[in-house]
Amino acid sequence: MKRHYWLMKSEPDVFGYEHLVAAPGQSELWDGVRNYQARNLMREMKVGDRALFYHSSTRPPHVFGVMEIVREAVPDPTQFDPESSHYDPGSDPDDPRWWAVTVRALAPLKKIVSLDDLKANPKLADMRIVQRNQRLSIQPATRAEFDEVIRMGGGLAKP
DNA sequence: GCCAACGTTGGC
DNA sequence: GCCAACGTTGGC
Protein backbone atom coordinates (compact mmCIF):
# COMPACT_ATOMS: atom_id res chain seq x y z
CA MET A 1 0.00 0.00 0.00
CA LYS A 2 1.38 3.32 -1.09
CA ARG A 3 1.55 5.96 1.59
CA HIS A 4 0.31 9.41 0.72
CA TYR A 5 1.38 12.78 2.03
CA TRP A 6 -0.64 15.83 2.93
CA LEU A 7 -0.55 19.25 4.48
CA MET A 8 -3.26 20.16 6.99
CA LYS A 9 -3.88 23.67 8.26
CA SER A 10 -5.21 24.82 11.56
CA GLU A 11 -5.18 27.98 13.58
CA PRO A 12 -3.15 27.19 16.69
CA ASP A 13 -5.62 29.14 18.88
CA VAL A 14 -8.38 26.80 17.70
CA PHE A 15 -6.46 23.59 17.39
CA GLY A 16 -2.67 23.58 17.34
CA TYR A 17 -0.02 20.91 17.37
CA GLU A 18 0.33 21.25 21.13
CA HIS A 19 -3.34 20.38 21.55
CA LEU A 20 -2.73 17.25 19.55
CA VAL A 21 0.25 16.21 21.62
CA ALA A 22 -1.69 16.88 24.81
CA ALA A 23 -4.81 15.06 23.61
CA PRO A 24 -5.83 11.91 25.50
CA GLY A 25 -4.44 8.93 23.63
CA GLN A 26 -2.71 11.53 21.48
CA SER A 27 -5.21 11.20 18.68
CA GLU A 28 -7.93 13.58 17.64
CA LEU A 29 -10.75 13.82 15.13
CA TRP A 30 -9.97 16.47 12.51
CA ASP A 31 -13.49 17.88 12.52
CA GLY A 32 -14.98 21.12 11.26
CA VAL A 33 -13.87 20.92 7.63
CA ARG A 34 -16.64 22.55 5.59
CA ASN A 35 -15.15 22.72 2.14
CA TYR A 36 -16.00 20.08 -0.44
CA GLN A 37 -12.54 19.89 -1.98
CA ALA A 38 -10.93 19.49 1.42
CA ARG A 39 -13.61 16.94 2.35
CA ASN A 40 -12.89 14.94 -0.78
CA LEU A 41 -9.16 14.92 -0.09
CA MET A 42 -9.77 13.81 3.50
CA ARG A 43 -11.85 10.90 2.24
CA GLU A 44 -8.85 9.77 0.17
CA MET A 45 -6.65 9.54 3.25
CA LYS A 46 -5.59 6.10 4.44
CA VAL A 47 -4.31 4.87 7.77
CA GLY A 48 -0.56 5.40 7.83
CA ASP A 49 -0.57 8.49 5.60
CA ARG A 50 1.54 11.38 6.87
CA ALA A 51 0.65 15.04 7.05
CA LEU A 52 2.54 18.24 7.70
CA PHE A 53 0.79 20.27 10.40
CA TYR A 54 0.60 23.89 9.30
CA HIS A 55 -0.26 26.70 11.68
CA SER A 56 -2.13 29.50 9.92
CA SER A 57 -2.97 33.00 11.15
CA THR A 58 0.28 33.19 13.06
CA ARG A 59 3.30 35.39 12.50
CA PRO A 60 4.84 33.87 10.61
CA PRO A 61 2.53 31.13 9.43
CA HIS A 62 4.56 27.92 9.53
CA VAL A 63 4.81 24.15 9.46
CA PHE A 64 5.23 22.91 13.01
CA GLY A 65 5.27 19.15 12.96
CA VAL A 66 4.18 15.87 11.47
CA MET A 67 1.01 13.84 12.02
CA GLU A 68 -0.08 10.37 11.08
CA ILE A 69 -3.55 9.40 9.92
CA VAL A 70 -4.74 6.73 12.35
CA ARG A 71 -8.34 6.32 11.19
CA GLU A 72 -10.01 6.88 7.88
CA ALA A 73 -12.79 9.42 7.45
CA VAL A 74 -16.01 8.97 9.44
CA PRO A 75 -19.02 11.30 9.46
CA ASP A 76 -18.10 14.47 11.35
CA PRO A 77 -20.38 14.53 14.42
CA THR A 78 -20.24 18.32 14.74
CA GLN A 79 -22.42 18.70 11.62
CA PHE A 80 -25.37 17.23 13.57
CA ASP A 81 -24.77 19.21 16.76
CA PRO A 82 -26.93 22.37 16.93
CA GLU A 83 -24.61 23.69 19.64
CA SER A 84 -21.58 23.42 17.39
CA SER A 85 -20.32 26.32 15.34
CA HIS A 86 -19.89 23.72 12.58
CA TYR A 87 -23.55 22.65 12.72
CA ASP A 88 -25.00 22.01 9.26
CA PRO A 89 -28.79 21.63 9.35
CA GLY A 90 -28.73 20.68 5.66
CA SER A 91 -26.75 17.49 6.23
CA ASP A 92 -28.76 14.26 6.17
CA PRO A 93 -27.69 11.77 8.89
CA ASP A 94 -28.36 8.95 6.40
CA ASP A 95 -26.04 10.60 3.89
CA PRO A 96 -23.66 12.83 5.85
CA ARG A 97 -22.14 15.73 4.03
CA TRP A 98 -19.00 16.22 6.12
CA TRP A 99 -16.36 13.69 7.11
CA ALA A 100 -13.31 13.71 9.33
CA VAL A 101 -10.18 11.61 9.72
CA THR A 102 -8.44 10.92 13.02
CA VAL A 103 -4.86 12.07 13.40
CA ARG A 104 -2.03 11.52 15.87
CA ALA A 105 1.05 13.63 16.46
CA LEU A 106 4.26 11.96 15.36
CA ALA A 107 6.85 14.61 16.15
CA PRO A 108 7.48 18.33 15.93
CA LEU A 109 10.16 19.67 13.63
CA LYS A 110 13.39 20.70 15.34
CA LYS A 111 12.66 24.20 14.05
CA ILE A 112 9.55 25.55 12.40
CA VAL A 113 9.52 26.18 8.66
CA SER A 114 7.85 29.49 7.84
CA LEU A 115 5.71 30.23 4.81
CA ASP A 116 8.48 32.52 3.57
CA ASP A 117 10.94 29.64 3.82
CA LEU A 118 8.56 27.43 1.85
CA LYS A 119 8.15 30.12 -0.81
CA ALA A 120 11.91 30.60 -1.08
CA ASN A 121 12.58 26.95 -1.89
CA PRO A 122 12.26 26.21 -5.61
CA LYS A 123 11.78 22.52 -4.86
CA LEU A 124 8.46 23.43 -3.25
CA ALA A 125 7.20 25.68 -6.04
CA ASP A 126 4.38 23.26 -6.90
CA MET A 127 2.97 23.09 -3.38
CA ARG A 128 -0.42 24.77 -3.21
CA ILE A 129 0.49 26.50 0.04
CA VAL A 130 3.15 28.66 -1.63
CA GLN A 131 0.92 29.61 -4.51
CA ARG A 132 -1.04 32.80 -4.37
CA ASN A 133 -3.71 32.60 -1.72
CA GLN A 134 -4.40 28.89 -1.95
CA ARG A 135 -6.63 28.67 1.06
CA LEU A 136 -7.59 25.03 0.93
CA SER A 137 -7.19 23.70 4.46
CA ILE A 138 -6.17 20.25 3.32
CA GLN A 139 -3.70 19.88 0.51
CA PRO A 140 -1.91 16.96 -1.11
CA ALA A 141 1.89 16.89 -1.12
CA THR A 142 4.43 14.63 -2.76
CA ARG A 143 6.85 12.53 -0.77
CA ALA A 144 9.70 14.69 -2.08
CA GLU A 145 7.98 17.85 -0.84
CA PHE A 146 7.18 16.28 2.49
CA ASP A 147 10.78 15.12 2.97
CA GLU A 148 12.12 18.50 1.88
CA VAL A 149 10.04 20.40 4.44
CA ILE A 150 11.25 18.07 7.19
CA ARG A 151 14.84 18.54 6.05
CA MET A 152 14.35 22.34 6.17
CA GLY A 153 13.04 21.96 9.70
CA GLY A 154 16.24 20.24 10.78
CA GLY A 155 14.50 16.90 10.95
CA LEU A 156 12.03 15.63 13.51
CA ALA A 157 12.58 16.31 17.18
CA LYS A 158 12.29 13.30 19.45
CA PRO A 159 8.78 13.37 20.88
C1' DG B 1 -7.95 45.78 10.68
C1' DC B 2 -7.58 45.47 5.67
C1' DC B 3 -8.50 43.31 1.65
C1' DA B 4 -7.63 39.89 -2.27
C1' DA B 5 -8.97 35.44 -3.48
C1' DC B 6 -12.35 32.48 -4.02
C1' DG B 7 -16.26 29.41 -2.58
C1' DT B 8 -21.28 29.59 -1.97
C1' DT B 9 -25.89 31.33 -2.47
C1' DG B 10 -29.86 32.78 -4.67
C1' DG B 11 -32.48 35.66 -8.04
C1' DC B 12 -33.46 35.51 -12.57
C1' DG C 1 -27.03 27.88 -15.82
C1' DC C 2 -25.31 32.63 -15.21
C1' DC C 3 -23.43 35.79 -12.30
C1' DA C 4 -23.73 39.46 -8.65
C1' DA C 5 -23.74 39.64 -3.88
C1' DC C 6 -22.10 37.87 0.08
C1' DG C 7 -19.21 35.32 3.43
C1' DT C 8 -14.89 33.29 4.75
C1' DT C 9 -9.97 32.55 4.68
C1' DG C 10 -5.72 33.91 5.79
C1' DG C 11 -1.51 36.70 4.69
C1' DC C 12 0.00 41.04 5.69
Short mmCIF file of C-alpha atoms in Angstrom, two decimals, chain A residues 5-134:
data_model
loop_
_atom_site.label_atom_id
_atom_site.label_comp_id
_atom_site.label_asym_id
_atom_site.label_seq_id
_atom_site.Cartn_x
_atom_site.Cartn_y
_atom_site.Cartn_z
CA TYR A 5 1.38 12.78 2.03
CA TRP A 6 -0.64 15.83 2.93
CA LEU A 7 -0.55 19.25 4.48
CA MET A 8 -3.26 20.16 6.99
CA LYS A 9 -3.88 23.67 8.26
CA SER A 10 -5.21 24.82 11.56
CA GLU A 11 -5.18 27.98 13.58
CA PRO A 12 -3.15 27.19 16.69
CA ASP A 13 -5.62 29.14 18.88
CA VAL A 14 -8.38 26.80 17.70
CA PHE A 15 -6.46 23.59 17.39
CA GLY A 16 -2.67 23.58 17.34
CA TYR A 17 -0.02 20.91 17.37
CA GLU A 18 0.33 21.25 21.13
CA HIS A 19 -3.34 20.38 21.55
CA LEU A 20 -2.73 17.25 19.55
CA VAL A 21 0.25 16.21 21.62
CA ALA A 22 -1.69 16.88 24.81
CA ALA A 23 -4.81 15.06 23.61
CA PRO A 24 -5.83 11.91 25.50
CA GLY A 25 -4.44 8.93 23.63
CA GLN A 26 -2.71 11.53 21.48
CA SER A 27 -5.21 11.20 18.68
CA GLU A 28 -7.93 13.58 17.64
CA LEU A 29 -10.75 13.82 15.13
CA TRP A 30 -9.97 16.47 12.51
CA ASP A 31 -13.49 17.88 12.52
CA GLY A 32 -14.98 21.12 11.26
CA VAL A 33 -13.87 20.92 7.63
CA ARG A 34 -16.64 22.55 5.59
CA ASN A 35 -15.15 22.72 2.14
CA TYR A 36 -16.00 20.08 -0.44
CA GLN A 37 -12.54 19.89 -1.98
CA ALA A 38 -10.93 19.49 1.42
CA ARG A 39 -13.61 16.94 2.35
CA ASN A 40 -12.89 14.94 -0.78
CA LEU A 41 -9.16 14.92 -0.09
CA MET A 42 -9.77 13.81 3.50
CA ARG A 43 -11.85 10.90 2.24
CA GLU A 44 -8.85 9.77 0.17
CA MET A 45 -6.65 9.54 3.25
CA LYS A 46 -5.59 6.10 4.44
CA VAL A 47 -4.31 4.87 7.77
CA GLY A 48 -0.56 5.40 7.83
CA ASP A 49 -0.57 8.49 5.60
CA ARG A 50 1.54 11.38 6.87
CA ALA A 51 0.65 15.04 7.05
CA LEU A 52 2.54 18.24 7.70
CA PHE A 53 0.79 20.27 10.40
CA TYR A 54 0.60 23.89 9.30
CA HIS A 55 -0.26 26.70 11.68
CA SER A 56 -2.13 29.50 9.92
CA SER A 57 -2.97 33.00 11.15
CA THR A 58 0.28 33.19 13.06
CA ARG A 59 3.30 35.39 12.50
CA PRO A 60 4.84 33.87 10.61
CA PRO A 61 2.53 31.13 9.43
CA HIS A 62 4.56 27.92 9.53
CA VAL A 63 4.81 24.15 9.46
CA PHE A 64 5.23 22.91 13.01
CA GLY A 65 5.27 19.15 12.96
CA VAL A 66 4.18 15.87 11.47
CA MET A 67 1.01 13.84 12.02
CA GLU A 68 -0.08 10.37 11.08
CA ILE A 69 -3.55 9.40 9.92
CA VAL A 70 -4.74 6.73 12.35
CA ARG A 71 -8.34 6.32 11.19
CA GLU A 72 -10.01 6.88 7.88
CA ALA A 73 -12.79 9.42 7.45
CA VAL A 74 -16.01 8.97 9.44
CA PRO A 75 -19.02 11.30 9.46
CA ASP A 76 -18.10 14.47 11.35
CA PRO A 77 -20.38 14.53 14.42
CA THR A 78 -20.24 18.32 14.74
CA GLN A 79 -22.42 18.70 11.62
CA PHE A 80 -25.37 17.23 13.57
CA ASP A 81 -24.77 19.21 16.76
CA PRO A 82 -26.93 22.37 16.93
CA GLU A 83 -24.61 23.69 19.64
CA SER A 84 -21.58 23.42 17.39
CA SER A 85 -20.32 26.32 15.34
CA HIS A 86 -19.89 23.72 12.58
CA TYR A 87 -23.55 22.65 12.72
CA ASP A 88 -25.00 22.01 9.26
CA PRO A 89 -28.79 21.63 9.35
CA GLY A 90 -28.73 20.68 5.66
CA SER A 91 -26.75 17.49 6.23
CA ASP A 92 -28.76 14.26 6.17
CA PRO A 93 -27.69 11.77 8.89
CA ASP A 94 -28.36 8.95 6.40
CA ASP A 95 -26.04 10.60 3.89
CA PRO A 96 -23.66 12.83 5.85
CA ARG A 97 -22.14 15.73 4.03
CA TRP A 98 -19.00 16.22 6.12
CA TRP A 99 -16.36 13.69 7.11
CA ALA A 100 -13.31 13.71 9.33
CA VAL A 101 -10.18 11.61 9.72
CA THR A 102 -8.44 10.92 13.02
CA VAL A 103 -4.86 12.07 13.40
CA ARG A 104 -2.03 11.52 15.87
CA ALA A 105 1.05 13.63 16.46
CA LEU A 106 4.26 11.96 15.36
CA ALA A 107 6.85 14.61 16.15
CA PRO A 108 7.48 18.33 15.93
CA LEU A 109 10.16 19.67 13.63
CA LYS A 110 13.39 20.70 15.34
CA LYS A 111 12.66 24.20 14.05
CA ILE A 112 9.55 25.55 12.40
CA VAL A 113 9.52 26.18 8.66
CA SER A 114 7.85 29.49 7.84
CA LEU A 115 5.71 30.23 4.81
CA ASP A 116 8.48 32.52 3.57
CA ASP A 117 10.94 29.64 3.82
CA LEU A 118 8.56 27.43 1.85
CA LYS A 119 8.15 30.12 -0.81
CA ALA A 120 11.91 30.60 -1.08
CA ASN A 121 12.58 26.95 -1.89
CA PRO A 122 12.26 26.21 -5.61
CA LYS A 123 11.78 22.52 -4.86
CA LEU A 124 8.46 23.43 -3.25
CA ALA A 125 7.20 25.68 -6.04
CA ASP A 126 4.38 23.26 -6.90
CA MET A 127 2.97 23.09 -3.38
CA ARG A 128 -0.42 24.77 -3.21
CA ILE A 129 0.49 26.50 0.04
CA VAL A 130 3.15 28.66 -1.63
CA GLN A 131 0.92 29.61 -4.51
CA ARG A 132 -1.04 32.80 -4.37
CA ASN A 133 -3.71 32.60 -1.72
CA GLN A 134 -4.40 28.89 -1.95
#
